[in-house]
mmCIF file of C-alpha atoms in Angstrom:
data_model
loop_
_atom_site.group_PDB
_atom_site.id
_atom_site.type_symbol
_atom_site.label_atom_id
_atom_site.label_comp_id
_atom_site.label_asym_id
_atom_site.label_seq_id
_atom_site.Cartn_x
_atom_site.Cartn_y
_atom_site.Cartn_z
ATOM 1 C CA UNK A 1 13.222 9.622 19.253
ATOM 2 C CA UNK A 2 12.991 8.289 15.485
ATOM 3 C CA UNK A 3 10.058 9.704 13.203
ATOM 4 C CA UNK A 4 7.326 7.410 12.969
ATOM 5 C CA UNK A 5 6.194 5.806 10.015
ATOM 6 C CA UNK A 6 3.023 3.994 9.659
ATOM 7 C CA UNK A 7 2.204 1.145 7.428
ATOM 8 C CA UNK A 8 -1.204 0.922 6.594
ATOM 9 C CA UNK A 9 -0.986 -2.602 4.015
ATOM 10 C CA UNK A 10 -3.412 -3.811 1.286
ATOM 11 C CA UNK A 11 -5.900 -6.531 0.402
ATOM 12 C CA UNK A 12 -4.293 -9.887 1.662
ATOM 13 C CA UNK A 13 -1.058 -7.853 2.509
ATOM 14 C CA UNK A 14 0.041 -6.596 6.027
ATOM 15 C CA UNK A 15 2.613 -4.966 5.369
ATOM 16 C CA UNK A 16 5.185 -6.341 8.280
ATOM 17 C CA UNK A 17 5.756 -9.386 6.421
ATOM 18 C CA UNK A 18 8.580 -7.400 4.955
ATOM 19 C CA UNK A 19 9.421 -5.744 7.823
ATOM 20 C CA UNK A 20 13.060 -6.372 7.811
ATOM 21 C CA UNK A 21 13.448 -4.816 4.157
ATOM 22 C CA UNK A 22 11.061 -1.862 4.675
ATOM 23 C CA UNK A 23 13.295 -0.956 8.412
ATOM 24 C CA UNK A 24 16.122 -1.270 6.426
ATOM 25 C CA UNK A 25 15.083 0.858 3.283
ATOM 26 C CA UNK A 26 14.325 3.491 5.491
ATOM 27 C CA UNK A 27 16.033 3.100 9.131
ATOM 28 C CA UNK A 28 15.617 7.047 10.273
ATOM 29 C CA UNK A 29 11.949 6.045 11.350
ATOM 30 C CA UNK A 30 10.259 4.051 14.129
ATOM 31 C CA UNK A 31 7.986 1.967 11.931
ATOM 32 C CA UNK A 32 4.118 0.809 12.901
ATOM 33 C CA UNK A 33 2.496 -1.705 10.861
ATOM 34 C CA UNK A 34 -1.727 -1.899 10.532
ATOM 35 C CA UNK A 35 -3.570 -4.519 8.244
ATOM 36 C CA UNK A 36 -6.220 -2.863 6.054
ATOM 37 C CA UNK A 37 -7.918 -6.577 6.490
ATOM 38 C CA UNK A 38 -8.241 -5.416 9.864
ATOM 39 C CA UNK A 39 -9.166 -1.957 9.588
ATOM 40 C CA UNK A 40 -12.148 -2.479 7.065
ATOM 41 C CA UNK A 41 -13.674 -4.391 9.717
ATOM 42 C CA UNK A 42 -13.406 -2.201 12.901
ATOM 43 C CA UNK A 43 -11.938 0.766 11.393
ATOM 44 C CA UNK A 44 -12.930 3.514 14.807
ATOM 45 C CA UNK A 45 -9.935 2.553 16.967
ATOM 46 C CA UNK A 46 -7.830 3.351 14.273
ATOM 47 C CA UNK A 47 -9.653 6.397 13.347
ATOM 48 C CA UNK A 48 -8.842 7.500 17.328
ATOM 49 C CA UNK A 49 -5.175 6.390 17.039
ATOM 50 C CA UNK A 50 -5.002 8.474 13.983
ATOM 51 C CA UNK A 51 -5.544 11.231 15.976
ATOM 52 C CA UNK A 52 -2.321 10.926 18.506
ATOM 53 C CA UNK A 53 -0.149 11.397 15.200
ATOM 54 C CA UNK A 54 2.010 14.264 15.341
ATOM 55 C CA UNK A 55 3.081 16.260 12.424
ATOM 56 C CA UNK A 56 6.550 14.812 12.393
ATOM 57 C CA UNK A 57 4.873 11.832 11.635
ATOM 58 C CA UNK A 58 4.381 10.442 8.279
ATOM 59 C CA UNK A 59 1.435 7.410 6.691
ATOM 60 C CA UNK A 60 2.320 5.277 3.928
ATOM 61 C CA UNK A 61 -0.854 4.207 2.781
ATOM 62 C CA UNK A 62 -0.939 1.355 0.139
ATOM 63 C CA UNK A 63 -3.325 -0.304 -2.365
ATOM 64 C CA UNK A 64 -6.767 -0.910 -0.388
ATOM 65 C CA UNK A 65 -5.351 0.660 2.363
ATOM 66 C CA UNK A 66 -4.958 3.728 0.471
ATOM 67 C CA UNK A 67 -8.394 4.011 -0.077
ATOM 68 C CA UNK A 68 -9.412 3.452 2.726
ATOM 69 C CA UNK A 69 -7.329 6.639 4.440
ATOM 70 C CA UNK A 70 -9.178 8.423 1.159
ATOM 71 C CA UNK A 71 -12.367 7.258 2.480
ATOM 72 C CA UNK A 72 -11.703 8.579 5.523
ATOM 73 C CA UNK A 73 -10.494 11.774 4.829
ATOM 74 C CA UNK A 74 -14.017 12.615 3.190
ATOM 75 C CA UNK A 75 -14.732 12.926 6.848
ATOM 76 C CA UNK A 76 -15.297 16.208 8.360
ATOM 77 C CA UNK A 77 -14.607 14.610 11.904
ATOM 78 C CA UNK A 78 -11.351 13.303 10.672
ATOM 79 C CA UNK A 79 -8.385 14.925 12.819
ATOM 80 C CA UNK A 80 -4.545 14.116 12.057
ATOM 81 C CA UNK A 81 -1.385 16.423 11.517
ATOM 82 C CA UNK A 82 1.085 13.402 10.149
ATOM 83 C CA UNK A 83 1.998 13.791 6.545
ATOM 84 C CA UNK A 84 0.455 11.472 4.488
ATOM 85 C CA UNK A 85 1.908 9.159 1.444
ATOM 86 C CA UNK A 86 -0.641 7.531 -0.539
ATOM 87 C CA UNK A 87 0.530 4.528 -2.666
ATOM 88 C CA UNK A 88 -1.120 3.142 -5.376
ATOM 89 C CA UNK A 89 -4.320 4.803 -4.484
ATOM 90 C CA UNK A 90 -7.911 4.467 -6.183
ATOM 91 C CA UNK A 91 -11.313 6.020 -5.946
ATOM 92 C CA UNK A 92 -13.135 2.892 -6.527
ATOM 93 C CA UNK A 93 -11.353 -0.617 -7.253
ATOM 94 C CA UNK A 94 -14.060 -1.898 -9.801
ATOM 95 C CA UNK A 95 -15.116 -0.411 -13.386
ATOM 96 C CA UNK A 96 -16.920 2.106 -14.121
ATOM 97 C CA UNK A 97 -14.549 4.181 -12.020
ATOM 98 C CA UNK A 98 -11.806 1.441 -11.106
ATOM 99 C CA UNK A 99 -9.714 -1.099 -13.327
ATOM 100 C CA UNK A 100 -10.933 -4.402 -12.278
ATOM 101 C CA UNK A 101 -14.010 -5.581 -13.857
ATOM 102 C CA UNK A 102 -16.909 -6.868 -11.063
ATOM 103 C CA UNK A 103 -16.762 -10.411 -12.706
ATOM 104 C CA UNK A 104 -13.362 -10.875 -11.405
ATOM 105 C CA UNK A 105 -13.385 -10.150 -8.052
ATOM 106 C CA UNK A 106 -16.543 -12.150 -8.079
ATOM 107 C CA UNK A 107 -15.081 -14.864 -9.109
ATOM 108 C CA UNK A 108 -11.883 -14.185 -6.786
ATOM 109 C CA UNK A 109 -14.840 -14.466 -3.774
ATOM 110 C CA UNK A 110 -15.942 -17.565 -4.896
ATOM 111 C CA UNK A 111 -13.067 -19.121 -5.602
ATOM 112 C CA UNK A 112 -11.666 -18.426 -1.947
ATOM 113 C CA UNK A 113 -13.568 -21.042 -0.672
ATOM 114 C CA UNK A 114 -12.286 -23.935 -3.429
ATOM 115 C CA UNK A 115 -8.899 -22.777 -4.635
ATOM 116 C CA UNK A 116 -7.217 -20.484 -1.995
ATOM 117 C CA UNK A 117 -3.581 -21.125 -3.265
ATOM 118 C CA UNK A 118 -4.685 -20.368 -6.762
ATOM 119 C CA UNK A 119 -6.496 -16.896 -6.256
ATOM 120 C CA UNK A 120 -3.197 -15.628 -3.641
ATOM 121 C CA UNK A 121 -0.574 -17.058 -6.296
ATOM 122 C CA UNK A 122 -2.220 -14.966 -9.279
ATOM 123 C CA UNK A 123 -2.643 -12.027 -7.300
ATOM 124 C CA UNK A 124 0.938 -12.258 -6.403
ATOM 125 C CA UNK A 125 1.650 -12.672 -9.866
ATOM 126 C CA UNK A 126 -0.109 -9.067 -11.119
ATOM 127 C CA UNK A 127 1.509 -7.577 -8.395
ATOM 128 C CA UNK A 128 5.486 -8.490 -9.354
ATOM 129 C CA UNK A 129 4.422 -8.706 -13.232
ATOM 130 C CA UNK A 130 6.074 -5.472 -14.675
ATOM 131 C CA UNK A 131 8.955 -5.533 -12.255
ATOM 132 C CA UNK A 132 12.052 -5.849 -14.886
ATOM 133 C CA UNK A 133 15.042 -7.587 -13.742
ATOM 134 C CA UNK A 134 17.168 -5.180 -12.625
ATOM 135 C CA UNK A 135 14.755 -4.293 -10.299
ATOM 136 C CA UNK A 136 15.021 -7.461 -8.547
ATOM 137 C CA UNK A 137 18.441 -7.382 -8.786
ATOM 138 C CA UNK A 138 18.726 -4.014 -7.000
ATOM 139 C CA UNK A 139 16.761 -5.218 -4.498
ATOM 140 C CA UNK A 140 18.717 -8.452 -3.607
ATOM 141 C CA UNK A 141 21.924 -5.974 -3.563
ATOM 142 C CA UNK A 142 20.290 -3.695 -0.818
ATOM 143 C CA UNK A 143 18.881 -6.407 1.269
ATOM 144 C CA UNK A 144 19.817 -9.738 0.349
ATOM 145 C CA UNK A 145 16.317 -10.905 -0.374
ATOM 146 C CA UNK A 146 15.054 -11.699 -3.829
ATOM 147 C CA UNK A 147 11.635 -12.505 -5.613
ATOM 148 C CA UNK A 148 11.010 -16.002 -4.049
ATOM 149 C CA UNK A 149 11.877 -15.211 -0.368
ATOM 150 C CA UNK A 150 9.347 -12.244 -0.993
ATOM 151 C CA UNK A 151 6.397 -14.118 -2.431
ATOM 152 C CA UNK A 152 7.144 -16.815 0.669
ATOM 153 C CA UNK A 153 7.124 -14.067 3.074
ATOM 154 C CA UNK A 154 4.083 -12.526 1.899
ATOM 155 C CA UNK A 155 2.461 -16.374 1.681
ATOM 156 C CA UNK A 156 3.032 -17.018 5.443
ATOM 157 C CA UNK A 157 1.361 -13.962 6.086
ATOM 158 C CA UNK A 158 -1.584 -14.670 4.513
ATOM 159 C CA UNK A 159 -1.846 -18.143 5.674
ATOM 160 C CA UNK A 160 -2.787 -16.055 9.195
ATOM 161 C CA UNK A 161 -6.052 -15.295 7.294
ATOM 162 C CA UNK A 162 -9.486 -17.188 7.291
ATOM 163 C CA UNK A 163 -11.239 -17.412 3.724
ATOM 164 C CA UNK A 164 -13.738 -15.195 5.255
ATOM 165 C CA UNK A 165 -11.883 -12.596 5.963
ATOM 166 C CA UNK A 166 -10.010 -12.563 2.717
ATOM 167 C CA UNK A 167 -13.842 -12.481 1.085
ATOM 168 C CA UNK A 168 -15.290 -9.432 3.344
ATOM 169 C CA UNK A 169 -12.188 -7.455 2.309
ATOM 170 C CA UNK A 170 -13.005 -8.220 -1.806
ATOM 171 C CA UNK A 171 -16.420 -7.156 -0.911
ATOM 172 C CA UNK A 172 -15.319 -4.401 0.511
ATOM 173 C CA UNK A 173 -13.186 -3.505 -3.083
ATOM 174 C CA UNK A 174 -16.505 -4.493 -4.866
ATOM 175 C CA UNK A 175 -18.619 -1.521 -2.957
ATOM 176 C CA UNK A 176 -16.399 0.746 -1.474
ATOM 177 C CA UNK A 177 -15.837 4.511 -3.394
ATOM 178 C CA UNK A 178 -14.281 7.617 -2.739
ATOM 179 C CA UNK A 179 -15.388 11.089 -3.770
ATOM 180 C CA UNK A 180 -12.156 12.627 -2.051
ATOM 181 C CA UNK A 181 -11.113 15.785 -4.277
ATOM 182 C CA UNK A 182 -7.534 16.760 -2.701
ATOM 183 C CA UNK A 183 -6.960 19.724 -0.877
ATOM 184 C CA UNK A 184 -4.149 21.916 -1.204
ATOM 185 C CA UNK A 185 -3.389 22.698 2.320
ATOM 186 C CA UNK A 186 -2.906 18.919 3.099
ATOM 187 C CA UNK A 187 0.666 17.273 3.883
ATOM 188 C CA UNK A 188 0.108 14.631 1.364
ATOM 189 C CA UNK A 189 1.947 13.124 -1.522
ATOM 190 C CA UNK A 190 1.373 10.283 -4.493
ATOM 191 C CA UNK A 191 2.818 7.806 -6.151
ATOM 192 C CA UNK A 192 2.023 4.945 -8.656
ATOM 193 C CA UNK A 193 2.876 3.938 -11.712
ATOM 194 C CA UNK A 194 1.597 3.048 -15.338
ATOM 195 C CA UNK A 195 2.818 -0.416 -15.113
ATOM 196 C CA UNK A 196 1.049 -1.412 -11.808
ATOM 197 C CA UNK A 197 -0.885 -4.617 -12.708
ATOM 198 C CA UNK A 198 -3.228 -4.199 -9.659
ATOM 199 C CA UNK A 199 -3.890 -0.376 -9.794
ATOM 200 C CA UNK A 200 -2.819 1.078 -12.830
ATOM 201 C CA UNK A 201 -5.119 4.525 -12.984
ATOM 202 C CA UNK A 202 -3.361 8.106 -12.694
ATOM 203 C CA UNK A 203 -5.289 9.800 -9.597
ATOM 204 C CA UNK A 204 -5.705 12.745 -11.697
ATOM 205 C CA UNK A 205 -8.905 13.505 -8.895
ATOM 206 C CA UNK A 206 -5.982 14.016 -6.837
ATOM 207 C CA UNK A 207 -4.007 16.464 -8.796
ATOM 208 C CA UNK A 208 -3.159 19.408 -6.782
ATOM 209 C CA UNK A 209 -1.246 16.878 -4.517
ATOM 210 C CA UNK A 210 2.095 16.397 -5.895
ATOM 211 C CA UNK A 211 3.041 12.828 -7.671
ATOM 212 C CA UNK A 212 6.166 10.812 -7.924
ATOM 213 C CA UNK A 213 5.595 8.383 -10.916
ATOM 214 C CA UNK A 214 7.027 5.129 -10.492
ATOM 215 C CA UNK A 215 7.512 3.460 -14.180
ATOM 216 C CA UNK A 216 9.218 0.468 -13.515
ATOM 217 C CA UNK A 217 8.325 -0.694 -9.773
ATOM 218 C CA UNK A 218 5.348 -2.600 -10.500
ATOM 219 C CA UNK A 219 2.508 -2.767 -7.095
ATOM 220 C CA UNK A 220 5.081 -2.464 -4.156
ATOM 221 C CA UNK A 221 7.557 0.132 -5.236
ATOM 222 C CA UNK A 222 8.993 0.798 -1.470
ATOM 223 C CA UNK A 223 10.224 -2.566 -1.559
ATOM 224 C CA UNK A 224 11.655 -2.287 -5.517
ATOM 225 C CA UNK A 225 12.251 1.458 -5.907
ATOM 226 C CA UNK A 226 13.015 2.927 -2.433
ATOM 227 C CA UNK A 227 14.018 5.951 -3.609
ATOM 228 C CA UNK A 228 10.868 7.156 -5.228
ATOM 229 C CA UNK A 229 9.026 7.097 -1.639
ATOM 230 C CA UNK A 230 12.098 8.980 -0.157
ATOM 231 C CA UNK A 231 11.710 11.657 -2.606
ATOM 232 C CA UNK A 232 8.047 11.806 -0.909
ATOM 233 C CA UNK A 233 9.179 11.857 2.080
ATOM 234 C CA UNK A 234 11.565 14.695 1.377
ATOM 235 C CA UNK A 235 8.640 16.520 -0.685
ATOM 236 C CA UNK A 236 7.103 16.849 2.645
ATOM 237 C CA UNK A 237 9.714 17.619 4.908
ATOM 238 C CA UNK A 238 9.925 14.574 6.325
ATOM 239 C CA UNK A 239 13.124 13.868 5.534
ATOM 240 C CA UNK A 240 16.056 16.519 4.000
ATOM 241 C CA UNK A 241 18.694 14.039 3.114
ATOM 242 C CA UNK A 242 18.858 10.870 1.617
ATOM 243 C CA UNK A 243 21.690 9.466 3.902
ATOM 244 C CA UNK A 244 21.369 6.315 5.946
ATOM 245 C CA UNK A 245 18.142 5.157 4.314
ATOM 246 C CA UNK A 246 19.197 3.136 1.292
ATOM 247 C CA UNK A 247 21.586 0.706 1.862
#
């Protein structure tokens, strides 16, 4: 049986929108996709199915749903053996300790109600803004999809959220923190980058865990930069080899 791989998405962003790209990327896995949206809101049946995870299994745990699996691991009760990659993670989302300022995602909360389109389109926007060309280009090489048939992918997803739900899970951001100081002993790995115009903080609180910096793949580097999330995987054992992943 393939490894399993678990998605765990971000704010607005369940993951299997890109499905096809991300089972293509990296095909030696069994892939499971959860929605952080989800998670925030009923987050102990996940908690349980985190603890049938085997230690040939691996997380990929993005943006807000990177914090969250931070959040969780403050637990004492938490219990899991897969190896863990933590994308663009932060210990709070909002200044003092995070990059956005409270105004904002205010603001974003508000606006929900009047201009949907508008708030998803410049989020989309920060999230794709330091992606340089070539990037793209790679990307339409490898899978045949380029910039527009990912935004429209990752629109029609969203369209399968109420206002509300997109609002609870800014609140969320507004409130939530982590204390989480990394331990050693842990399977886990980073990555992010300087350039990420969502999340652009080094975790240096998570420094004894070992970090693949990703300068040039903007907020979703396992869709631009493949390669620096297999070097994660193979950090951890996951994975020895490189073949059959990339196409």
């Amino acid at each position: 049986m393939d490894k399993r791989l678990l998605w765990i998405g971000g704010w607005a962003s369940p993951l299997k929108c890109w499905s096809e790209i991300l089972e293509n990327s990296y095909s030696d896995f069994e892939h499971e996709y959860w929605d952080a949206n989800q998670i925030i809101e009923t987050e102990k049946p996940f908690l349980q199915k985190l603890k049938s995870m085997d230690s040939e299994s691996c997380i990929v745990a993005w943006s807000m749903g990177a914090h969250w699996l931070l959040r969780s691991l403050e637990s004492e009760r938490f219990n899991c053996s897969a190896a863990m990659v933590l994308v663009s993670p932060f210990p709070a989302f909002c200044r003092p300790r995070g990059h956005w300022p409270r105004v904002t995602v205010e603001k974003m909360i508000q606006a929900l109600d009047k201009n949907r389109d508008e708030v998803l389109d410049n989020f989309w926007n920060l999230m794709v803004r330091d992606i340089p060309k070539l990037e793209w280009e790679n990307m339409y090489r490898r899978n045949s999809w380029d910039q527009n048939s990912l935004r429209s992918a990752w629109l029609r997803q969203s369209e399968s959220y109420t206002s509300e739900r997109l609002q609870n899970g800014l609140k969320y951001l507004l409130s939530s923190e982590s204390n989480y100081k990394a331990k050693p002993d842990l399977k886990a790995c980073l990555l992010h980058s300087p350039l990420d115009g969502i999340v652009s903080e080094n975790p240096n609180w998570l420094a004894s865990w070992p970090q693949k910096i990703r300068y040039q793949a903007g907020h979703i580097p396992f869709l631009t930069e493949p390669e620096q999330l297999i070097k994660a995987f193979q950090e951890l054992n996951i994975l020895q080899s490189e073949e059959n992943l990339i196409r």
